[in-house]
PDB file of C-alpha atoms in Angstrom:
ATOM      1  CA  UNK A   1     -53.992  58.412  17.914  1.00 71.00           C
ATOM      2  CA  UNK A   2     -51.471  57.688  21.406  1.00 88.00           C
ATOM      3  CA  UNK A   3     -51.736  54.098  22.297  1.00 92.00           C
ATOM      4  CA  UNK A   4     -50.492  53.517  25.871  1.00 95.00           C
ATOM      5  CA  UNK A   5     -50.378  49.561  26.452  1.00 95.00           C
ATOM      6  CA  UNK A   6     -52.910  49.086  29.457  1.00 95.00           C
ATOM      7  CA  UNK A   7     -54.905  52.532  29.831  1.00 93.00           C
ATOM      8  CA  UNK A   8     -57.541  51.989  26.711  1.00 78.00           C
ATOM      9  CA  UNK A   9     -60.191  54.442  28.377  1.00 74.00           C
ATOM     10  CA  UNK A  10     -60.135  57.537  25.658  1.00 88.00           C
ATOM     11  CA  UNK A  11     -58.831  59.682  22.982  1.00 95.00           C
ATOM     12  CA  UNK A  12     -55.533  59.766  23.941  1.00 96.00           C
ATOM     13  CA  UNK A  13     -54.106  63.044  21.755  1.00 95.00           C
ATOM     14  CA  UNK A  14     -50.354  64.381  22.197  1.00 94.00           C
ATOM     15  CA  UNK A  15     -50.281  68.177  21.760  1.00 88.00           C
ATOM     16  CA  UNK A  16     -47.114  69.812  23.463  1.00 92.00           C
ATOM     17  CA  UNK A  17     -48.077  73.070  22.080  1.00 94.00           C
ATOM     18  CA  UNK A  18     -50.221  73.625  25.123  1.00 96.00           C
ATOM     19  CA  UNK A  19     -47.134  74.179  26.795  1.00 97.00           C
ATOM     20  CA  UNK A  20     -46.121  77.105  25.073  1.00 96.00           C
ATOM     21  CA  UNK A  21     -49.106  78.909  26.888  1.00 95.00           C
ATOM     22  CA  UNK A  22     -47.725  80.804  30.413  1.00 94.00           C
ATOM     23  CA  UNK A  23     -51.412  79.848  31.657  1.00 94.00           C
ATOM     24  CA  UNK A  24     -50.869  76.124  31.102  1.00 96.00           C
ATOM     25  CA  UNK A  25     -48.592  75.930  34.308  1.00 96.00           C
ATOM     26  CA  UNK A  26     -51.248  77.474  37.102  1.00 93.00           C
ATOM     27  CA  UNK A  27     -54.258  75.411  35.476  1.00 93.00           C
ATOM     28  CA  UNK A  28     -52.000  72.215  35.590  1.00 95.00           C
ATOM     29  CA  UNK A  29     -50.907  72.878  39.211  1.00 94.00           C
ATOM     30  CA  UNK A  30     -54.123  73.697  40.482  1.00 89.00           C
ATOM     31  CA  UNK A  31     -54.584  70.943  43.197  1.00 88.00           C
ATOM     32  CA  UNK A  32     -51.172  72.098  44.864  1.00 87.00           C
ATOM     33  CA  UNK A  33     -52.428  75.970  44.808  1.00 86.00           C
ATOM     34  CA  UNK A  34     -54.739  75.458  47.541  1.00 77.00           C
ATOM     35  CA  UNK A  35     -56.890  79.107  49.507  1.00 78.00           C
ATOM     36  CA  UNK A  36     -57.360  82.540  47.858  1.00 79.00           C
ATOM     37  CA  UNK A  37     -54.256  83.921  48.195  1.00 79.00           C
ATOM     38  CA  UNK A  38     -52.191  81.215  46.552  1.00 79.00           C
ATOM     39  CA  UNK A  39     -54.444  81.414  43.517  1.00 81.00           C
ATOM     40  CA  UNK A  40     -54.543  84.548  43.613  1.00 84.00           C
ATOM     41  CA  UNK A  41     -50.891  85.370  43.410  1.00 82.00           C
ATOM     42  CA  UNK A  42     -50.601  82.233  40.395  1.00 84.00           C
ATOM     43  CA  UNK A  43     -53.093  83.451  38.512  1.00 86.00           C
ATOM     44  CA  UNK A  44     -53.830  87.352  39.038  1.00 81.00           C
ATOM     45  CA  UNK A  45     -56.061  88.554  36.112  1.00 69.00           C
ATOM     46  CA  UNK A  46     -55.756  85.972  34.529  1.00 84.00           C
ATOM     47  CA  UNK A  47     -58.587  83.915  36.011  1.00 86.00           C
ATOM     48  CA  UNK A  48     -61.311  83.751  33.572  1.00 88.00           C
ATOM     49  CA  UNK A  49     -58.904  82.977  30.685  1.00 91.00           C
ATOM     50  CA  UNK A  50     -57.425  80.030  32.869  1.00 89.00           C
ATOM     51  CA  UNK A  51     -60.790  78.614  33.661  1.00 90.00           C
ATOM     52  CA  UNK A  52     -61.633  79.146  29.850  1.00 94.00           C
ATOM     53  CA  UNK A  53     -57.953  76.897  29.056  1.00 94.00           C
ATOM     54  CA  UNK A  54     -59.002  74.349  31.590  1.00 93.00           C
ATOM     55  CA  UNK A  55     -62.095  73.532  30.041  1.00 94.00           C
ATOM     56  CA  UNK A  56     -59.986  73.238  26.605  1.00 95.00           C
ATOM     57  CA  UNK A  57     -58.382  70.660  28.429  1.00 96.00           C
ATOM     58  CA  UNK A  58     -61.134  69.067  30.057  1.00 95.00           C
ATOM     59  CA  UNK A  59     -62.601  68.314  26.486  1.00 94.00           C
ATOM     60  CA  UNK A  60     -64.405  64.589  26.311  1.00 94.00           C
ATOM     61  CA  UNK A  61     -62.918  64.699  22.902  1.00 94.00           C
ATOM     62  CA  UNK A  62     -59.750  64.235  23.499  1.00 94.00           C
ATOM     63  CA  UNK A  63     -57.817  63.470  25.964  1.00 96.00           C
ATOM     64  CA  UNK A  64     -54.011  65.865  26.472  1.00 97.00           C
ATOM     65  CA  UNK A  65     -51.015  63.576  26.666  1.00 97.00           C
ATOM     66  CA  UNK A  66     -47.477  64.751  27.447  1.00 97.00           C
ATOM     67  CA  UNK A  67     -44.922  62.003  27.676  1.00 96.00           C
ATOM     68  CA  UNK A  68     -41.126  62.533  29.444  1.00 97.00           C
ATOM     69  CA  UNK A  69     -39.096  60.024  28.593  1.00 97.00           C
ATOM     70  CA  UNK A  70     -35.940  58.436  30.680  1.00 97.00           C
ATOM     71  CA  UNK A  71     -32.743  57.708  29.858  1.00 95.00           C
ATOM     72  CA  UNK A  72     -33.683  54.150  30.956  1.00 95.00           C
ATOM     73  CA  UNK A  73     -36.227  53.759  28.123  1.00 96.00           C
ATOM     74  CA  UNK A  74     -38.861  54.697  30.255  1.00 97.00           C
ATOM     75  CA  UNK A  75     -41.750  56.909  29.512  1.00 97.00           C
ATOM     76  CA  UNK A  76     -43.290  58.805  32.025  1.00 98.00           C
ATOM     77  CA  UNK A  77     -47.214  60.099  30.380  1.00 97.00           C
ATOM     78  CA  UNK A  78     -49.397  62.801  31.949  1.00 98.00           C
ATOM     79  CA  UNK A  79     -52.710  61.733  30.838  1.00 97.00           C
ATOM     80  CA  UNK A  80     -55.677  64.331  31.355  1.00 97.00           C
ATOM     81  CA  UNK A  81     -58.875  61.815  31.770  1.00 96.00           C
ATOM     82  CA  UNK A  82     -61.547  63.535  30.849  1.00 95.00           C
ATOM     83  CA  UNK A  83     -64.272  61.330  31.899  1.00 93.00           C
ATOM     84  CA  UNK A  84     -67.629  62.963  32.746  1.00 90.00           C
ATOM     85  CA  UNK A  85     -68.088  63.007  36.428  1.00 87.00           C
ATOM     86  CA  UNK A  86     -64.345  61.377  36.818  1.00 91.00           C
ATOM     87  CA  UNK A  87     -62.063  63.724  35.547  1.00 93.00           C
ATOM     88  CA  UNK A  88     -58.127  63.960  36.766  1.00 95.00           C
ATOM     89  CA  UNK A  89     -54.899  63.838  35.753  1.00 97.00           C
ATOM     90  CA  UNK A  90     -53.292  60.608  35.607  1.00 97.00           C
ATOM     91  CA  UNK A  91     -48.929  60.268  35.705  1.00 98.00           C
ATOM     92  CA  UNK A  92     -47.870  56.432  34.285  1.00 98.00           C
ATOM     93  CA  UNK A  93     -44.874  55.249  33.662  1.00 98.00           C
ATOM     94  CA  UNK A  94     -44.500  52.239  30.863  1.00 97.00           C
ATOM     95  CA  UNK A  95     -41.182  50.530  28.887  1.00 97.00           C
ATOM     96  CA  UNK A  96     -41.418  48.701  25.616  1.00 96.00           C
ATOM     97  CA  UNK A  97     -40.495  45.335  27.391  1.00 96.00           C
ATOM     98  CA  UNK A  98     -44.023  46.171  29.173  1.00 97.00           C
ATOM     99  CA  UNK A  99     -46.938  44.640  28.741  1.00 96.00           C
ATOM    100  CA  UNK A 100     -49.593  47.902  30.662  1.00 96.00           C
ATOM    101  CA  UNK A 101     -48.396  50.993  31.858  1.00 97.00           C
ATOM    102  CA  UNK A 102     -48.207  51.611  35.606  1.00 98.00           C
ATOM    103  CA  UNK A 103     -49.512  54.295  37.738  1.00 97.00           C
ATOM    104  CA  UNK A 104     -47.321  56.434  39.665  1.00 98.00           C
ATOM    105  CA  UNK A 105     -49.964  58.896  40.541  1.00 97.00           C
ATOM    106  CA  UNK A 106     -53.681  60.145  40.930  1.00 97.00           C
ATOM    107  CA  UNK A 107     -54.091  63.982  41.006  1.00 95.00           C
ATOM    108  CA  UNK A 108     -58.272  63.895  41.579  1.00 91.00           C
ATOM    109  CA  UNK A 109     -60.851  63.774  44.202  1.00 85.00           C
ATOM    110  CA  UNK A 110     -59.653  59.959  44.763  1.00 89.00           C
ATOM    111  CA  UNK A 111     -56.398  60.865  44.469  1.00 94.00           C
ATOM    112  CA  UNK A 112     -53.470  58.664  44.909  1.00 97.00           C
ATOM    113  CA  UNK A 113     -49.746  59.291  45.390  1.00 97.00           C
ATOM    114  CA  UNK A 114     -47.077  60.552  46.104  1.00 97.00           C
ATOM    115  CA  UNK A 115     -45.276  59.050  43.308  1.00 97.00           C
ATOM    116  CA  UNK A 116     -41.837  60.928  43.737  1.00 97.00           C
ATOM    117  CA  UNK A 117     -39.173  62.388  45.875  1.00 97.00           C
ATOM    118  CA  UNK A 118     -37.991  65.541  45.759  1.00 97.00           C
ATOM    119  CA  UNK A 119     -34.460  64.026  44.008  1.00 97.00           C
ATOM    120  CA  UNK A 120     -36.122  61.678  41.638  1.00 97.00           C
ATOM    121  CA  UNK A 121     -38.519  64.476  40.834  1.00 97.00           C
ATOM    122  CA  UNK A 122     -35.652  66.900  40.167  1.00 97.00           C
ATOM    123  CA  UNK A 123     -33.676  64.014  38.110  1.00 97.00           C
ATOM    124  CA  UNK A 124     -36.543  63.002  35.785  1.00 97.00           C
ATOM    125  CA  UNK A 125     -36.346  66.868  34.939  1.00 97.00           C
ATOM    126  CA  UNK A 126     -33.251  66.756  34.091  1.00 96.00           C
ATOM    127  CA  UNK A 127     -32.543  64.041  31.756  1.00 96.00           C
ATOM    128  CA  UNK A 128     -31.283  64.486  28.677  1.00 93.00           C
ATOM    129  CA  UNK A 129     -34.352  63.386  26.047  1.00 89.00           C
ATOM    130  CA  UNK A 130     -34.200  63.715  22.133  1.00 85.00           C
ATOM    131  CA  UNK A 131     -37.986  63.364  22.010  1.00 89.00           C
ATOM    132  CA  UNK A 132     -41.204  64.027  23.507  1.00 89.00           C
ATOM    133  CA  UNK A 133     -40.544  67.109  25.892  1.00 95.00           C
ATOM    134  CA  UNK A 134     -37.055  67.899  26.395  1.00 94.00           C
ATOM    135  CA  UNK A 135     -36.916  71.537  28.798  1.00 97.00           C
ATOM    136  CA  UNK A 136     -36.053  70.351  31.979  1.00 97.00           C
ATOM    137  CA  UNK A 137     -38.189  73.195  33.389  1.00 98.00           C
ATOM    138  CA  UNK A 138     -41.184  72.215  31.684  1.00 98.00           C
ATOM    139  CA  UNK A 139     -40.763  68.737  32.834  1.00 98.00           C
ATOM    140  CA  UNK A 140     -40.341  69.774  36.481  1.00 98.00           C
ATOM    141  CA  UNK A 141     -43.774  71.169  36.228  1.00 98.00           C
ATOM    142  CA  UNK A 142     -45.004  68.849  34.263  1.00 98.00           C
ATOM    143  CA  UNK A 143     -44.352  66.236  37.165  1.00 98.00           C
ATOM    144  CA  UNK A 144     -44.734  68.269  40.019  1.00 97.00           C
ATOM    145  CA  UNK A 145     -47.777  67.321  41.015  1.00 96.00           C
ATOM    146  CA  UNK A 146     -46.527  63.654  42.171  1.00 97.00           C
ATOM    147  CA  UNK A 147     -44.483  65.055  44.205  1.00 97.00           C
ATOM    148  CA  UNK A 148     -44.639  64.258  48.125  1.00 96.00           C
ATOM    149  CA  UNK A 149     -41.728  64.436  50.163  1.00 97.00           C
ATOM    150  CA  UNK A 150     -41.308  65.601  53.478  1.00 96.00           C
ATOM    151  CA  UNK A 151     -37.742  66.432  53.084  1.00 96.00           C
ATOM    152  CA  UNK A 152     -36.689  69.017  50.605  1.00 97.00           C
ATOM    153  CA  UNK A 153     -33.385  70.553  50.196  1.00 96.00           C
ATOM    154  CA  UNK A 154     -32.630  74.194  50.727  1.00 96.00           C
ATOM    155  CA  UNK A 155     -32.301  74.980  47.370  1.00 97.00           C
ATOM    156  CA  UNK A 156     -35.578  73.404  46.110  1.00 98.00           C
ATOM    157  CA  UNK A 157     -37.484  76.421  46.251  1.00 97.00           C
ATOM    158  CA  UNK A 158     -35.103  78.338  44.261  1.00 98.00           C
ATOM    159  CA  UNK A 159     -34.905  75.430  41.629  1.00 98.00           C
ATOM    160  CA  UNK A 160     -39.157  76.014  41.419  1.00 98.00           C
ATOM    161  CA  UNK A 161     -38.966  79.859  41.021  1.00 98.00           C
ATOM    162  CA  UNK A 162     -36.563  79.427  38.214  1.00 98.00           C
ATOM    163  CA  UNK A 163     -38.878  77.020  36.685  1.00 98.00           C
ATOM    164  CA  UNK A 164     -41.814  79.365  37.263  1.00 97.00           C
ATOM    165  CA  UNK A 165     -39.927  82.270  35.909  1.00 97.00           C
ATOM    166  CA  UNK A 166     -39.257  81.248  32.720  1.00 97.00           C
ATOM    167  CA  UNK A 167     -42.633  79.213  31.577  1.00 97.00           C
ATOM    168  CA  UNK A 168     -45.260  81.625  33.602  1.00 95.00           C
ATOM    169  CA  UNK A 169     -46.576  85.230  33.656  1.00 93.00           C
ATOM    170  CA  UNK A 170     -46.732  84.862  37.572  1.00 92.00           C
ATOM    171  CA  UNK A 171     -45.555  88.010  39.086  1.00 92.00           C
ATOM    172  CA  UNK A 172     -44.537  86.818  42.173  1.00 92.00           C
ATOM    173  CA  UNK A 173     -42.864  83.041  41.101  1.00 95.00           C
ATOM    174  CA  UNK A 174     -40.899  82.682  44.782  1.00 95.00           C
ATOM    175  CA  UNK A 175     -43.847  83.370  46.750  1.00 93.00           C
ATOM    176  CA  UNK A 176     -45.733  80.473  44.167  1.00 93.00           C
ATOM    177  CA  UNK A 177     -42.971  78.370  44.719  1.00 95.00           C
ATOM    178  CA  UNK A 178     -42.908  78.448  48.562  1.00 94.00           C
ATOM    179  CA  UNK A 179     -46.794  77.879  48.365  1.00 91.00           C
ATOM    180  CA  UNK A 180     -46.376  75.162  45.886  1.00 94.00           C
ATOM    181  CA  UNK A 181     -44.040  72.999  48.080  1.00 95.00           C
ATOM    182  CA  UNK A 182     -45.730  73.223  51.035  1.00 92.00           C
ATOM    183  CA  UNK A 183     -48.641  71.911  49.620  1.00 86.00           C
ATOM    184  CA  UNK A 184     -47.242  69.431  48.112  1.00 88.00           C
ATOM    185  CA  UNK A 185     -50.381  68.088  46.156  1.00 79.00           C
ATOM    186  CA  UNK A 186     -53.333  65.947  48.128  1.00 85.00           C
ATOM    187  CA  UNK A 187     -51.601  63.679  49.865  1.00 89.00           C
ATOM    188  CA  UNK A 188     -49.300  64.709  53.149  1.00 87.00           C
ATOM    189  CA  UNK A 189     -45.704  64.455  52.085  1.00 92.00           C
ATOM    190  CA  UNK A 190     -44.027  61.137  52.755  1.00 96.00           C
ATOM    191  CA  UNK A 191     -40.681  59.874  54.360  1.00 97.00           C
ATOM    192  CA  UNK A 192     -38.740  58.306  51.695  1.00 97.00           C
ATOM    193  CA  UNK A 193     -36.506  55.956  52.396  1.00 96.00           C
ATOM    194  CA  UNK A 194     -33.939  53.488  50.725  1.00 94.00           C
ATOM    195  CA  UNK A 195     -34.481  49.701  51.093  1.00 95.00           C
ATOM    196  CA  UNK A 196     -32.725  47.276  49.913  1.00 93.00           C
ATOM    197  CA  UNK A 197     -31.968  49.849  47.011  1.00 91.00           C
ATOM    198  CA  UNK A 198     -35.116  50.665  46.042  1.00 96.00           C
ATOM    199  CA  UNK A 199     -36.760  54.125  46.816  1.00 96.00           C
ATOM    200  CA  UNK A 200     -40.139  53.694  48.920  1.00 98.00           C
ATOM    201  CA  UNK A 201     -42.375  55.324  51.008  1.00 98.00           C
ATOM    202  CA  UNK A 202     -44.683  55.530  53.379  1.00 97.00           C
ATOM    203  CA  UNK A 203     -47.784  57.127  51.784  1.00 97.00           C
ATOM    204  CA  UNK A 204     -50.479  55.830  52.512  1.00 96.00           C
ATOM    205  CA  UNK A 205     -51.959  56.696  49.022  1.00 96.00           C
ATOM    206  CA  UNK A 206     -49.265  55.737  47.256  1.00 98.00           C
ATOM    207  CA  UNK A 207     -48.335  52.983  44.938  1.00 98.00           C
ATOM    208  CA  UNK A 208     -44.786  53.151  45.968  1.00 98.00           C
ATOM    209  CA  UNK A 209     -45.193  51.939  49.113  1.00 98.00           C
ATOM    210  CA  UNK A 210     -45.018  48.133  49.559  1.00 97.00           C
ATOM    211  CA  UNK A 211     -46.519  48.138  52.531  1.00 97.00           C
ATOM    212  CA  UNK A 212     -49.835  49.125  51.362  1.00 98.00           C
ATOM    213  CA  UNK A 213     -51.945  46.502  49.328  1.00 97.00           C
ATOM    214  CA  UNK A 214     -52.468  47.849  46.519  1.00 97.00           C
ATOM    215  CA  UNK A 215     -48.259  48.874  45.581  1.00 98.00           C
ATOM    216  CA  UNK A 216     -46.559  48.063  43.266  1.00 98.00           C
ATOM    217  CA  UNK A 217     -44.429  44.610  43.269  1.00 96.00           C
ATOM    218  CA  UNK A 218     -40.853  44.335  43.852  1.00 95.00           C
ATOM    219  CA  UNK A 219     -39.828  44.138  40.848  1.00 96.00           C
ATOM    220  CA  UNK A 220     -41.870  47.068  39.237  1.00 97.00           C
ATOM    221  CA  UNK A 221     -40.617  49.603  42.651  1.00 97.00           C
ATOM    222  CA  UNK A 222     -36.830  48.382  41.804  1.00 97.00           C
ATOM    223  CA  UNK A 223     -36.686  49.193  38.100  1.00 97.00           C
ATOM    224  CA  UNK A 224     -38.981  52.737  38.824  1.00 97.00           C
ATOM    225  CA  UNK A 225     -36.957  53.771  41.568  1.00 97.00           C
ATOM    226  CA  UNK A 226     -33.804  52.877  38.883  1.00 96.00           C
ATOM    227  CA  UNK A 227     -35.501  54.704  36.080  1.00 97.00           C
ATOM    228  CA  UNK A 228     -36.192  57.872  38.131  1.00 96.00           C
ATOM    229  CA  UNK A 229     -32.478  57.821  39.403  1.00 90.00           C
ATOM    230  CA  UNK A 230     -31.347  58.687  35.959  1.00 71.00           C
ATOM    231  CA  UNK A 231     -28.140  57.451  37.123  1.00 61.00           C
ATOM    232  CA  UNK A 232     -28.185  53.988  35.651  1.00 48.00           C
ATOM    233  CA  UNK A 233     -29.263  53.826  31.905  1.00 41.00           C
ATOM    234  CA  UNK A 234     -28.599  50.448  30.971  1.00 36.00           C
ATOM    235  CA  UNK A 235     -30.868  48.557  33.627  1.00 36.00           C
ATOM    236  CA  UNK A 236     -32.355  44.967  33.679  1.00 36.00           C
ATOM    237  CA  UNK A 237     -35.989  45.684  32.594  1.00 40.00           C
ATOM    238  CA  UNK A 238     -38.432  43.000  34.141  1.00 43.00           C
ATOM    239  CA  UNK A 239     -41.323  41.819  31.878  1.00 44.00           C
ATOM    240  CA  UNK A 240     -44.363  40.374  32.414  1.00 50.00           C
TER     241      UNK A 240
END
């Protein structure tokens, strides 16, 4: 069974084949398709089945894990908690010179985030990875949800319906993908900025901003904001 240093709360189970199922993507991205029509349009007919795949993965038994690692060494895990009365998707981010993961992101009723800009969200996607899940369109999905950025470039929606297109049965995937970034998860999108050369925000949910109590230390912001940036493998990891 998945061990992730820090986060001892369940059956942690890795099982990418869940992936492989087009209704896998609307059920994961449910808190960002948000009113009738948006659901509508991402799931069609398809309704009862998702709800009937949800509940597969909302199984106390075990607990869905899908890891993305970094060129850094990182590992980014999408855990599905599947605590009774406190269920949610949880998105941490842990090294081997680590002692406990940390959280990026919260996608449930106490939600907390955003954990990523629109470029660090598109560069985790894209990094090259020889294990754990390696489709850079998977992964974009995979992560969307800790996404909250106020400014998005022209061609993000395009990058989303390509993304949609090949994992999903959705009919319409632009008119999902223009829905899906301007909801933008739970939280209101935040302004990103660079300080200091470290990517943070200022979400009031979110761990990335130092400004709130609860973020995450220098240190810890520095060498995420590094990881995410894809740009610089070989990094100074800080321990604890």
């Amino acid at each position: 069974m998945l061990k992730i240093p820090g986060y001892e709360d369940g059956p942690l189970v890795q099982d990418s084949t869940y992936l492989d199922d087009p209704l896998f993507w609307p059920v994961h991205l449910g808190t960002s398709l948000q009113g009738e029509d948006v659901q509508r349009a991402a799931f069609g007919a398809d309704w009862d089945a998702a709800m009937e795949l949800y509940r597969v993965l909302s199984s106390e038994r075990e607990w869905p894990v899908f890891s993305v690692p970094l060129s850094s060494g990182h590992t980014i895990h999408v855990v599905y908690r599947n605590i009774e009365g406190d269920r949610g998707v949880d998105y941490l981010i842990h090294h081997p010179a680590w002692s406990a993961a940390e959280t990026l992101a919260v996608d449930d009723g106490h939600f907390m985030g955003p954990g990523m800009a629109w470029p660090e969200l598109l560069s985790a996607a894209r990094q090259p990875a020889t294990e754990g899940i390696d489709d850079p369109d998977a992964r974009l999905l995979l992560l969307f949800p800790t996404l909250g950025d106020t400014r998005l470039p022209d061609d993000a929606a395009a990058t989303l319906t390509t993304a949609l297109a090949a994992l999903t049965s959705i009919e319409e995937p632009a008119e999902v993908a223009g829905m899906l970034l301007e909801n933008q998860g739970q939280w209101s999108p935040a302004h990103w900025r660079l300080a200091d050369g470290v990517w943070i925000n200022d979400g009031g949910h979110s761990y990335r901003n130092p400004g709130n109590a609860f973020g995450l230390p220098e240190g810890r912001l520095r060498e995420i904001s590094n990881a995410l940036d894809g740009r610089q493998v070989t990094i100074r990891q800080t321990s604890d």
